[in-house]
Short mmCIF file of C-alpha atoms and ligand atoms in Angstrom, two decimals:
data_model
loop_
_atom_site.label_atom_id
_atom_site.label_comp_id
_atom_site.label_asym_id
_atom_site.label_seq_id
_atom_site.Cartn_x
_atom_site.Cartn_y
_atom_site.Cartn_z
CA MET A 66 -149.54 7.27 -114.00
CA THR A 67 -153.27 6.74 -113.37
CA MET A 68 -155.60 9.58 -114.22
CA VAL A 69 -157.65 10.99 -111.39
CA ALA A 70 -161.21 12.02 -112.29
CA PRO A 71 -161.51 15.79 -111.89
CA ILE A 72 -164.06 17.15 -109.45
CA LYS A 73 -166.63 19.41 -111.06
CA ALA A 74 -168.47 22.46 -109.76
CA VAL A 75 -171.87 21.78 -108.19
CA ARG A 76 -174.67 21.80 -110.78
CA GLY A 77 -176.20 25.26 -111.16
CA MET A 78 -173.24 26.94 -109.45
CA ASN A 79 -170.97 28.67 -111.92
CA ASP A 80 -167.47 30.01 -112.22
CA VAL A 81 -167.21 33.51 -113.62
CA LEU A 82 -164.03 33.63 -115.70
CA PRO A 83 -162.00 36.77 -116.38
CA GLY A 84 -163.47 36.99 -119.88
CA GLU A 85 -166.90 37.52 -118.31
CA THR A 86 -166.06 39.65 -115.27
CA PRO A 87 -165.81 42.98 -117.14
CA LEU A 88 -169.60 42.98 -117.64
CA TRP A 89 -170.16 42.03 -113.98
CA GLU A 90 -167.91 44.89 -112.93
CA ARG A 91 -169.58 47.28 -115.33
CA PHE A 92 -172.95 46.43 -113.84
CA GLU A 93 -171.75 46.52 -110.22
CA ASP A 94 -169.92 49.83 -110.68
CA ALA A 95 -172.94 51.44 -112.33
CA ALA A 96 -175.28 50.16 -109.61
CA ARG A 97 -173.03 51.40 -106.81
CA ALA A 98 -172.70 54.83 -108.44
CA VAL A 99 -176.44 55.27 -109.03
CA PHE A 100 -177.41 54.00 -105.55
CA ALA A 101 -174.92 56.42 -103.97
CA GLN A 102 -176.62 59.30 -105.81
CA TYR A 103 -179.77 58.48 -103.84
CA GLY A 104 -178.02 58.12 -100.47
CA TYR A 105 -177.90 54.31 -100.27
CA ARG A 106 -175.16 52.91 -98.02
CA ASN A 107 -173.69 49.43 -98.02
CA LEU A 108 -174.55 46.83 -95.37
CA ARG A 109 -173.29 43.24 -95.42
CA VAL A 110 -175.02 40.30 -93.80
CA PRO A 111 -173.99 36.62 -93.48
CA ILE A 112 -174.68 34.06 -96.19
CA VAL A 113 -175.86 31.54 -93.59
CA GLU A 114 -178.77 32.30 -91.26
CA SER A 115 -180.91 30.19 -88.96
CA THR A 116 -183.63 28.40 -90.95
CA PRO A 117 -186.67 29.81 -89.04
CA LEU A 118 -185.69 33.32 -90.19
CA PHE A 119 -186.49 32.45 -93.82
CA VAL A 120 -189.51 30.34 -92.98
CA ARG A 121 -191.05 33.19 -91.00
CA ALA A 122 -190.08 35.94 -93.43
CA ILE A 123 -190.68 34.32 -96.83
CA GLY A 124 -193.61 32.14 -95.74
CA ALA A 125 -193.90 28.39 -95.13
CA VAL A 126 -196.11 27.81 -98.20
CA THR A 127 -193.87 29.31 -100.87
CA ASP A 128 -191.78 27.58 -103.54
CA VAL A 129 -188.64 28.99 -101.99
CA VAL A 130 -189.26 27.60 -98.50
CA GLU A 131 -191.03 24.39 -99.55
CA HIS A 132 -188.66 23.28 -102.29
CA GLU A 133 -185.66 25.47 -102.86
CA MET A 134 -183.72 26.09 -99.66
CA TYR A 135 -180.29 24.62 -98.98
CA THR A 136 -180.92 23.67 -95.38
CA PHE A 137 -178.50 21.66 -93.25
CA GLU A 138 -177.85 20.82 -89.66
CA ASP A 139 -174.90 22.38 -87.89
CA LYS A 140 -172.92 19.28 -86.95
CA LEU A 141 -171.70 20.80 -83.72
CA ASN A 142 -174.94 21.90 -82.10
CA GLY A 143 -177.72 20.50 -84.27
CA GLU A 144 -179.09 23.94 -85.20
CA SER A 145 -180.93 24.11 -88.54
CA LEU A 146 -179.13 26.53 -90.85
CA THR A 147 -179.91 27.72 -94.39
CA LEU A 148 -177.88 29.28 -97.20
CA ARG A 149 -179.75 32.52 -97.82
CA PRO A 150 -182.19 32.32 -100.75
CA GLU A 151 -182.54 36.13 -100.68
CA ALA A 152 -181.21 39.09 -98.71
CA THR A 153 -184.20 40.95 -97.27
CA ALA A 154 -184.82 38.61 -94.31
CA GLY A 155 -181.19 38.83 -93.18
CA ILE A 156 -181.13 42.60 -93.51
CA VAL A 157 -184.28 42.98 -91.41
CA ARG A 158 -182.84 40.58 -88.82
CA ALA A 159 -179.62 42.63 -88.70
CA CYS A 160 -181.57 45.86 -88.19
CA ILE A 161 -183.59 44.36 -85.34
CA GLU A 162 -180.40 43.01 -83.81
CA HIS A 163 -178.63 46.39 -84.01
CA PRO A 164 -181.28 48.88 -82.83
CA GLU A 165 -178.71 51.66 -82.67
CA PHE A 166 -178.47 51.55 -86.47
CA LEU A 167 -182.06 51.79 -87.58
CA TYR A 168 -184.25 52.79 -84.65
CA ASP A 169 -181.88 55.33 -83.12
CA GLY A 170 -180.36 56.35 -86.44
CA GLY A 171 -183.69 57.06 -88.13
CA PRO A 172 -184.84 55.73 -91.52
CA GLN A 173 -182.11 54.22 -93.67
CA ARG A 174 -181.46 53.50 -97.30
CA ILE A 175 -179.15 50.54 -97.67
CA TRP A 176 -177.87 48.18 -100.34
CA THR A 177 -176.10 44.87 -100.30
CA ALA A 178 -174.85 42.40 -102.92
CA GLY A 179 -173.70 38.81 -103.06
CA PRO A 180 -174.58 35.18 -103.74
CA MET A 181 -178.01 33.69 -103.01
CA PHE A 182 -178.95 30.01 -103.17
CA ARG A 183 -182.10 28.33 -104.44
CA HIS A 184 -182.42 24.70 -105.44
CA GLU A 185 -184.18 25.37 -108.76
CA ARG A 186 -183.89 23.50 -112.04
CA PRO A 187 -180.93 25.19 -113.73
CA GLN A 188 -181.45 26.78 -117.16
CA LYS A 189 -180.37 29.95 -118.91
CA GLY A 190 -180.90 32.78 -116.41
CA ARG A 191 -181.76 30.45 -113.55
CA TYR A 192 -179.08 29.02 -111.31
CA ARG A 193 -178.70 27.44 -107.88
CA GLN A 194 -176.09 29.93 -106.81
CA PHE A 195 -176.95 33.30 -108.30
CA HIS A 196 -176.11 36.85 -107.36
CA GLN A 197 -178.25 39.81 -106.44
CA VAL A 198 -177.80 43.47 -105.84
CA ASP A 199 -180.42 44.41 -103.27
CA CYS A 200 -181.70 47.78 -102.01
CA GLU A 201 -183.89 48.39 -98.99
CA ALA A 202 -185.45 51.67 -97.80
CA LEU A 203 -186.22 51.09 -94.12
CA GLY A 204 -188.54 53.23 -92.00
CA PHE A 205 -190.30 55.05 -94.85
CA ALA A 206 -194.10 54.76 -95.16
CA GLY A 207 -195.02 56.92 -98.16
CA PRO A 208 -195.25 56.04 -101.84
CA ASP A 209 -192.50 58.58 -102.54
CA VAL A 210 -189.84 56.05 -101.56
CA ASP A 211 -191.42 53.31 -103.69
CA ALA A 212 -191.37 55.75 -106.61
CA GLU A 213 -187.83 56.84 -105.82
CA GLN A 214 -186.59 53.26 -106.01
CA ILE A 215 -188.32 52.69 -109.33
CA VAL A 216 -186.99 55.95 -110.79
CA MET A 217 -183.52 55.04 -109.49
CA LEU A 218 -183.75 51.71 -111.33
CA ALA A 219 -184.78 53.47 -114.54
CA ARG A 220 -181.70 55.65 -114.15
CA LEU A 221 -179.54 52.54 -113.73
CA TRP A 222 -180.96 50.90 -116.88
CA LYS A 223 -180.22 54.11 -118.75
CA ALA A 224 -176.66 54.28 -117.42
CA LEU A 225 -176.14 50.71 -118.62
CA GLY A 226 -177.70 51.33 -122.02
CA VAL A 227 -180.43 48.71 -121.56
CA ALA A 228 -183.44 50.96 -120.84
CA ASP A 229 -185.11 50.10 -124.17
CA GLY A 230 -185.20 46.41 -123.40
CA ILE A 231 -186.82 46.43 -119.94
CA ARG A 232 -190.41 47.29 -119.05
CA LEU A 233 -191.97 48.03 -115.70
CA THR A 234 -195.00 46.27 -114.24
CA ILE A 235 -196.57 47.37 -110.96
CA ASN A 236 -199.47 46.29 -108.78
CA SER A 237 -200.86 46.81 -105.31
CA ILE A 238 -201.58 43.74 -103.23
CA GLY A 239 -203.12 45.81 -100.44
CA ASP A 240 -202.86 45.45 -96.68
CA PRO A 241 -203.52 42.32 -94.59
CA ALA A 242 -207.25 43.01 -93.98
CA GLU A 243 -207.84 43.67 -97.68
CA ARG A 244 -205.91 40.56 -98.55
CA ARG A 245 -208.01 38.49 -96.14
CA ALA A 246 -211.23 39.78 -97.70
CA HIS A 247 -209.83 39.10 -101.15
CA ARG A 248 -208.71 35.64 -100.11
CA VAL A 249 -212.23 34.71 -99.02
CA GLN A 250 -213.63 35.87 -102.39
CA LEU A 251 -210.83 34.14 -104.25
CA ILE A 252 -211.34 30.78 -102.55
CA ALA A 253 -215.07 31.03 -103.26
CA HIS A 254 -214.29 31.70 -106.93
CA PHE A 255 -211.88 28.76 -107.15
CA GLU A 256 -214.37 26.48 -105.40
CA ARG A 257 -217.02 27.44 -107.93
CA HIS A 258 -214.57 26.26 -110.62
CA ALA A 259 -213.09 23.31 -108.72
CA SER A 260 -213.16 21.02 -111.76
CA LEU A 261 -210.66 23.31 -113.55
CA LEU A 262 -208.04 23.32 -110.78
CA ASP A 263 -204.84 21.34 -111.30
CA ASP A 264 -203.13 19.46 -108.46
CA ASP A 265 -200.89 22.37 -107.53
CA ALA A 266 -203.86 24.69 -107.34
CA LYS A 267 -205.88 22.23 -105.27
CA ARG A 268 -203.03 21.90 -102.83
CA ARG A 269 -202.73 25.68 -102.50
CA LEU A 270 -206.46 26.40 -102.39
CA HIS A 271 -206.59 26.89 -98.63
CA THR A 272 -202.91 27.48 -97.89
CA ASN A 273 -201.91 30.07 -100.49
CA PRO A 274 -204.72 30.75 -102.99
CA LEU A 275 -203.03 33.97 -104.15
CA ARG A 276 -200.21 31.96 -105.67
CA ILE A 277 -202.70 30.10 -107.85
CA LEU A 278 -203.07 33.37 -109.80
CA ASP A 279 -199.44 32.93 -110.84
CA SER A 280 -200.15 29.59 -112.53
CA LYS A 281 -199.10 29.28 -116.16
CA ASN A 282 -201.41 26.31 -116.78
CA PRO A 283 -203.23 27.19 -120.06
CA ALA A 284 -206.35 25.29 -119.03
CA MET A 285 -206.81 27.60 -116.04
CA GLN A 286 -206.12 30.97 -117.68
CA GLU A 287 -209.71 31.93 -118.49
CA MET A 288 -210.88 31.10 -114.99
CA LEU A 289 -207.94 33.01 -113.50
CA HIS A 290 -208.73 36.08 -115.60
CA ALA A 291 -212.27 36.12 -114.24
CA ALA A 292 -211.09 35.87 -110.60
CA PRO A 293 -211.84 38.77 -108.22
CA ARG A 294 -209.00 41.31 -108.30
CA LEU A 295 -207.45 42.62 -105.13
CA VAL A 296 -206.74 45.93 -106.80
CA ASP A 297 -210.54 46.44 -107.00
CA LEU A 298 -210.93 45.80 -103.27
CA LEU A 299 -208.33 48.22 -101.92
CA GLY A 300 -209.33 50.38 -98.94
CA ALA A 301 -208.86 54.17 -98.96
CA GLU A 302 -205.28 54.18 -97.61
CA SER A 303 -203.95 51.49 -99.90
CA ARG A 304 -205.73 53.12 -102.82
CA ALA A 305 -204.16 56.50 -101.99
CA HIS A 306 -200.73 54.85 -101.71
CA PHE A 307 -201.08 53.18 -105.09
CA ASP A 308 -202.44 56.35 -106.73
CA GLY A 309 -199.60 58.35 -105.18
CA LEU A 310 -197.04 55.97 -106.63
CA GLN A 311 -198.57 56.12 -110.10
CA GLN A 312 -198.74 59.91 -109.98
CA LEU A 313 -195.04 60.19 -109.10
CA LEU A 314 -194.03 57.75 -111.82
CA ALA A 315 -196.10 59.64 -114.38
CA ASP A 316 -194.65 62.98 -113.18
CA ASN A 317 -191.22 61.61 -113.88
CA GLY A 318 -192.08 60.34 -117.32
CA LEU A 319 -191.86 56.66 -116.43
CA ALA A 320 -193.97 54.27 -118.47
CA PHE A 321 -195.51 51.40 -116.53
CA GLU A 322 -198.12 48.73 -116.90
CA ILE A 323 -200.49 47.72 -114.09
CA ASP A 324 -200.78 43.96 -113.86
CA ALA A 325 -203.52 43.05 -111.39
CA ARG A 326 -202.18 39.46 -111.33
CA LEU A 327 -198.65 40.35 -110.28
CA VAL A 328 -198.26 38.76 -106.84
CA ARG A 329 -194.54 37.89 -106.40
CA GLY A 330 -193.20 34.65 -104.93
CA LEU A 331 -192.39 35.75 -101.38
CA ASP A 332 -195.10 36.27 -98.77
CA TYR A 333 -193.86 39.37 -96.97
CA TYR A 334 -195.14 41.95 -99.44
CA ASN A 335 -198.02 44.38 -99.00
CA ARG A 336 -199.28 47.27 -101.14
CA THR A 337 -196.68 48.06 -103.84
CA VAL A 338 -195.14 45.19 -105.82
CA PHE A 339 -193.19 45.66 -109.01
CA GLU A 340 -191.10 43.80 -111.56
CA TRP A 341 -188.87 44.82 -114.44
CA VAL A 342 -189.07 42.33 -117.28
CA THR A 343 -187.24 41.91 -120.56
CA ASP A 344 -188.25 39.90 -123.63
CA ARG A 345 -184.63 39.37 -124.58
CA LEU A 346 -183.80 36.51 -122.21
CA GLY A 347 -186.50 33.95 -122.97
CA ALA A 348 -188.36 32.41 -120.05
CA GLN A 349 -186.26 33.97 -117.27
CA GLY A 350 -187.01 37.57 -118.20
CA THR A 351 -187.51 39.15 -114.78
CA VAL A 352 -184.33 41.07 -114.10
CA CYS A 353 -185.56 42.86 -110.98
CA GLY A 354 -188.37 42.41 -108.47
CA GLY A 355 -189.43 44.11 -105.30
CA GLY A 356 -192.05 45.89 -103.30
CA ARG A 357 -193.21 47.08 -99.92
CA TYR A 358 -193.10 44.90 -96.80
CA ASP A 359 -194.52 46.98 -93.95
CA GLY A 360 -195.26 43.99 -91.71
CA LEU A 361 -191.97 42.11 -91.88
CA PHE A 362 -190.18 43.78 -88.97
CA GLU A 363 -193.00 42.89 -86.58
CA GLN A 364 -193.23 39.39 -88.02
CA LEU A 365 -189.55 38.92 -87.14
CA GLY A 366 -189.90 40.37 -83.63
CA GLY A 367 -189.01 44.00 -84.32
CA LYS A 368 -190.87 47.29 -83.93
CA PRO A 369 -193.34 48.24 -86.67
CA THR A 370 -191.19 49.63 -89.48
CA PRO A 371 -192.55 50.35 -92.95
CA ALA A 372 -190.10 49.38 -95.68
CA CYS A 373 -189.70 48.90 -99.40
CA GLY A 374 -187.00 47.20 -101.46
CA PHE A 375 -185.96 45.27 -104.53
CA ALA A 376 -183.31 42.93 -105.85
CA ILE A 377 -181.70 42.71 -109.28
CA GLY A 378 -180.44 39.35 -110.59
CA ILE A 379 -176.86 40.02 -111.69
CA GLU A 380 -176.55 36.98 -114.03
CA ARG A 381 -179.66 38.12 -115.91
CA MET A 382 -178.35 41.68 -116.15
CA VAL A 383 -175.04 40.37 -117.50
CA LEU A 384 -176.90 38.31 -120.13
CA LEU A 385 -178.80 41.45 -121.08
CA LEU A 386 -175.59 43.46 -121.31
CA GLU A 387 -174.10 40.76 -123.54
CA ASN A 388 -177.15 40.99 -125.80
CA ALA A 389 -176.92 44.76 -125.89
CA ALA A 390 -173.26 44.51 -126.88
CA THR A 391 -174.04 42.35 -129.91
CA ALA A 392 -176.99 44.56 -130.76
CA GLY A 393 -174.60 47.48 -131.14
CA ASP A 394 -174.49 49.08 -127.72
CA GLY A 395 -170.92 49.56 -126.51
CA ALA A 396 -169.80 48.06 -129.84
CA PRO A 397 -167.47 50.07 -132.07
CA VAL A 398 -169.11 52.68 -134.23
CA ALA A 399 -166.77 51.74 -137.05
CA TYR A 400 -164.48 48.95 -138.20
CA ILE A 401 -161.84 50.13 -140.63
CA VAL A 402 -161.09 47.73 -143.46
CA HIS A 403 -157.98 48.48 -145.50
CA VAL A 404 -156.45 46.62 -148.40
CA GLY A 405 -153.06 47.28 -149.99
CA PRO A 406 -149.91 48.91 -148.63
CA ALA A 407 -150.99 52.48 -149.48
CA ALA A 408 -154.18 52.13 -147.40
CA ALA A 409 -152.55 51.23 -144.06
CA ALA A 410 -151.46 54.72 -143.04
CA PRO A 411 -154.74 56.48 -143.95
CA ALA A 412 -156.63 53.75 -142.06
CA PHE A 413 -154.50 54.28 -138.98
CA ARG A 414 -155.04 58.07 -139.20
CA ALA A 415 -158.78 57.71 -139.71
CA GLY A 416 -158.97 55.56 -136.55
CA GLU A 417 -157.12 58.16 -134.49
CA ALA A 418 -159.24 61.02 -135.86
CA LEU A 419 -162.45 59.25 -134.83
CA ARG A 420 -161.09 58.36 -131.39
CA ASP A 421 -160.19 62.05 -130.91
CA ARG A 422 -163.94 62.66 -131.04
CA GLY A 423 -164.63 59.96 -128.44
CA HIS A 424 -165.69 57.12 -130.75
CA VAL A 425 -164.85 53.45 -130.30
CA VAL A 426 -163.13 52.29 -133.49
CA ILE A 427 -161.37 49.09 -134.51
CA VAL A 428 -158.71 49.39 -137.18
CA HIS A 429 -158.21 46.01 -138.78
CA ALA A 430 -154.82 44.50 -138.01
CA GLY A 431 -153.11 41.43 -139.41
CA GLY A 432 -153.81 41.73 -143.13
CA GLY A 433 -156.15 39.39 -145.00
CA SER A 434 -158.45 39.73 -147.98
CA PHE A 435 -161.21 42.33 -148.29
CA LYS A 436 -163.77 39.59 -147.78
CA SER A 437 -162.23 38.23 -144.59
CA GLN A 438 -161.86 41.76 -143.17
CA MET A 439 -165.52 42.51 -143.92
CA LYS A 440 -166.49 39.35 -142.04
CA LYS A 441 -164.55 40.58 -139.00
CA ALA A 442 -166.17 44.02 -139.33
CA ASP A 443 -169.59 42.43 -139.24
CA ALA A 444 -168.74 40.20 -136.27
CA SER A 445 -167.43 43.18 -134.28
CA GLY A 446 -170.95 44.61 -134.03
CA ALA A 447 -169.79 47.90 -135.59
CA ARG A 448 -172.44 50.06 -137.21
CA PHE A 449 -170.26 51.01 -140.17
CA ALA A 450 -167.39 49.58 -142.13
CA LEU A 451 -164.98 52.25 -143.34
CA ILE A 452 -163.27 50.87 -146.42
CA ILE A 453 -159.95 52.14 -147.74
CA GLY A 454 -158.43 50.46 -150.80
CA GLU A 455 -155.75 51.63 -153.21
CA ALA A 456 -158.24 53.86 -155.06
CA GLU A 457 -159.58 55.52 -151.90
CA ALA A 458 -156.05 56.02 -150.57
CA ALA A 459 -155.05 57.75 -153.81
CA ALA A 460 -158.18 59.93 -153.84
CA GLY A 461 -158.07 60.79 -150.12
CA THR A 462 -161.53 59.30 -149.55
CA VAL A 463 -163.13 56.60 -147.44
CA ALA A 464 -166.05 54.37 -148.43
CA VAL A 465 -168.66 54.31 -145.65
CA LYS A 466 -170.81 51.18 -145.62
CA PRO A 467 -173.66 50.69 -143.12
CA LEU A 468 -173.52 47.22 -141.52
CA ARG A 469 -176.63 47.23 -139.31
CA ALA A 470 -179.10 49.02 -141.55
CA THR A 471 -179.82 49.06 -145.23
CA GLY A 472 -178.16 51.86 -147.13
CA GLU A 473 -175.76 52.50 -149.97
CA GLN A 474 -172.04 52.59 -149.62
CA VAL A 475 -170.91 56.21 -150.10
CA ALA A 476 -167.52 57.79 -150.77
CA VAL A 477 -166.65 60.54 -148.29
CA ALA A 478 -163.59 62.79 -148.16
CA SER A 479 -161.29 61.63 -145.33
CA ALA A 480 -161.66 64.93 -143.48
CA ASP A 481 -165.46 64.61 -143.47
CA VAL A 482 -165.74 61.03 -142.21
CA ALA A 483 -166.36 61.81 -138.54
CA ALA A 484 -169.08 64.35 -139.27
CA ARG A 485 -170.73 61.99 -141.73
CA LEU A 486 -170.69 59.08 -139.25
CA GLU A 487 -172.14 61.23 -136.49
CA ALA A 488 -174.92 62.41 -138.78
CA LEU A 489 -175.70 58.86 -139.90
CA ALA A 490 -175.52 57.42 -136.37
CA SER A 491 -177.82 59.97 -134.72
P1 LIG B 586 -187.01 37.73 -106.12
O1 LIG B 586 -188.03 38.17 -107.08
O2 LIG B 586 -187.15 36.39 -105.52
O3 LIG B 586 -187.00 38.84 -104.98
O4 LIG B 586 -185.58 37.82 -106.78
C1 LIG B 586 -185.13 39.04 -107.36
C2 LIG B 586 -184.38 38.76 -108.65
O5 LIG B 586 -183.33 37.82 -108.43
C3 LIG B 586 -185.21 38.11 -109.74
O6 LIG B 586 -185.97 39.07 -110.44
C4 LIG B 586 -184.14 37.50 -110.63
O7 LIG B 586 -183.58 38.49 -111.47
C5 LIG B 586 -183.10 37.07 -109.62
N1 LIG B 586 -183.22 35.62 -109.34
C6 LIG B 586 -184.08 35.01 -108.51
N2 LIG B 586 -183.89 33.67 -108.53
C7 LIG B 586 -182.88 33.42 -109.40
C8 LIG B 586 -182.20 32.24 -109.86
N3 LIG B 586 -182.50 31.02 -109.40
N4 LIG B 586 -181.21 32.38 -110.78
C9 LIG B 586 -180.88 33.62 -111.25
N5 LIG B 586 -181.47 34.76 -110.83
C10 LIG B 586 -182.46 34.67 -109.93
C11 LIG B 586 -186.20 38.80 -103.89
O8 LIG B 586 -185.27 38.05 -103.74
C12 LIG B 586 -186.54 39.87 -102.86
N6 LIG B 586 -185.66 39.68 -101.68
C13 LIG B 586 -186.41 41.26 -103.44
C14 LIG B 586 -186.73 42.33 -102.44
C15 LIG B 586 -185.87 43.08 -101.75
N7 LIG B 586 -187.96 42.66 -102.06
C16 LIG B 586 -187.87 43.61 -101.13
N8 LIG B 586 -186.59 43.86 -100.93
#
């Protein structure tokens, strides 16, 4: 029989196997539950939209529209169609198309989730088909809704046990008139330093000078740092909006950093922009990005409708959850190592006693030497090994050995193990 070459998945488009889906489901369930607490309802839009929707919404001179869209011609009628690179444009289109929902129904909080497509160079955390969970608050003008979304995200990180690893950056990119004034000053600044501009920057100088600020080119950093900052040119209303947001975040105990160079890669934003970034994923550390887009409805032919939203990259969240698991979160508090026939029953009982108090515990099964069991204990991510040998079994004790921190192994009476672990773990 001749072998047929198997067909592979498209580069950058991944299968998610059952071994990985529990973390996806954990994230999706947590997101749904937290969003529901804030009154967000689910809306679903098509994966394919007409190309001009994205060009108009995201902006013709953006990486996404210039380089990354999967655009094709509908063979039947020649219409140009695009696999959605993001969800906001489609959601706004749907709201304009169904006026009874948004305009007659009043402001809405909605969420959606699903695959997005961008033709980027695949690497860890960056794919050509990736997935987002996306929230949009439509018809709300005040900074309270911006703050509410950010606080809601902080609650989600906490629910997932990843709050420590993600930090918040915010900025205001002002309103169109402020941006025009800033643009004029910015172009003048870049022209004064024309010899420092790389090709990309030169190309963008008159089309999208704001994006030059995003450049990572080391040779340009000093000049970029000295560039006029939009946040210094905000008018009274934008200033009040930005101050209002910061006040609400501070009132709710949220730490944030203001990054005057944060501009985001899509053109529809105004005033508030924000990103949540982690250091734990290497180069692709932005797990969530969003902001306000008060002009987008009009730009797409709808009535003026202030709005604010964000999207979370699910693959990046899953990578973060995997990291958290090996760093101890969600991992067992204890792995019980037992050697010799007399130790098996006390080990089993110790496991049950700890589970009675809600702990996650692995009792070693399948025999093996002390050394090989200790290796498994370490690999499990457990914080403590509980060791029961012949001597401990005879004495009714357990040896408690910290695995993640320095500390002596101590002998504890079996009945006191749970209390001792809880004291050590807190
Ligand atoms: P975005 O910043 O383009 O915003 O994408 C949001 C998130 O999607 C990113 O922070 C990242 O986690 C994830 N992401 C983006 N591209 C990729 C990729 N190639 N591979 C893996 N993950 C990726 C938006 O899409 C806006 N629509 C967000 C928004 C909603 N703004 C207002 N409403």
